Amino acid sequence: GIDRPLKTERDYQKSMGKLVEAKLFAPLDGKKVIEGLLTGYTEDTVELDQNGTKIVLDKKQVAIIKPVIIFHD
């Protein structure tokens, strides 16, 4: 489906610049879920932009990362 977790490089490429949700194994600054725009990725890291703040996560910290689906009325 459209909210399928990102696993392959192709998944990451298709989600660049889009809103994603990363669920973490352990809390980071008290949060286990971080939402932001996917602005970059490497083999080991994921880079998100959360309201202008750059957040770099080690992929080992991330349990699952998937697109955020926004429904419009």
PDB file of C-alpha atoms in Angstrom, residues 4-27:
ATOM      1  CA  ARG A   4       4.371   0.665   3.124  1.00  0.00           C
ATOM      2  CA  PRO A   5       7.588   0.986   5.159  1.00  0.00           C
ATOM      3  CA  LEU A   6      10.683   2.293   3.375  1.00  0.00           C
ATOM      4  CA  LYS A   7      13.171  -0.529   2.914  1.00  0.00           C
ATOM      5  CA  THR A   8      14.927  -0.277  -0.431  1.00  0.00           C
ATOM      6  CA  GLU A   9      16.914   2.583  -1.917  1.00  0.00           C
ATOM      7  CA  ARG A  10      14.082   3.003  -4.435  1.00  0.00           C
ATOM      8  CA  ASP A  11      11.594   3.449  -1.552  1.00  0.00           C
ATOM      9  CA  TYR A  12      13.777   6.213  -0.100  1.00  0.00           C
ATOM     10  CA  GLN A  13      14.213   7.894  -3.498  1.00  0.00           C
ATOM     11  CA  LYS A  14      10.446   7.953  -4.073  1.00  0.00           C
ATOM     12  CA  SER A  15       9.868   9.499  -0.621  1.00  0.00           C
ATOM     13  CA  MET A  16      12.495  12.264  -0.859  1.00  0.00           C
ATOM     14  CA  GLY A  17      10.974  15.611   0.100  1.00  0.00           C
ATOM     15  CA  LYS A  18       7.856  13.931   1.473  1.00  0.00           C
ATOM     16  CA  LEU A  19       6.590  13.646   5.037  1.00  0.00           C
ATOM     17  CA  VAL A  20       7.671  10.429   6.762  1.00  0.00           C
ATOM     18  CA  GLU A  21       7.300   8.985  10.238  1.00  0.00           C
ATOM     19  CA  ALA A  22      10.183   7.196  11.948  1.00  0.00           C
ATOM     20  CA  LYS A  23       9.370   4.920  14.875  1.00  0.00           C
ATOM     21  CA  LEU A  24      12.417   4.421  17.065  1.00  0.00           C
ATOM     22  CA  PHE A  25      13.514   1.480  19.180  1.00  0.00           C
ATOM     23  CA  ALA A  26      14.390   3.826  22.062  1.00  0.00           C
ATOM     24  CA  PRO A  27      13.197   7.378  22.811  1.00  0.00           C
TER      25      PRO A  27
END
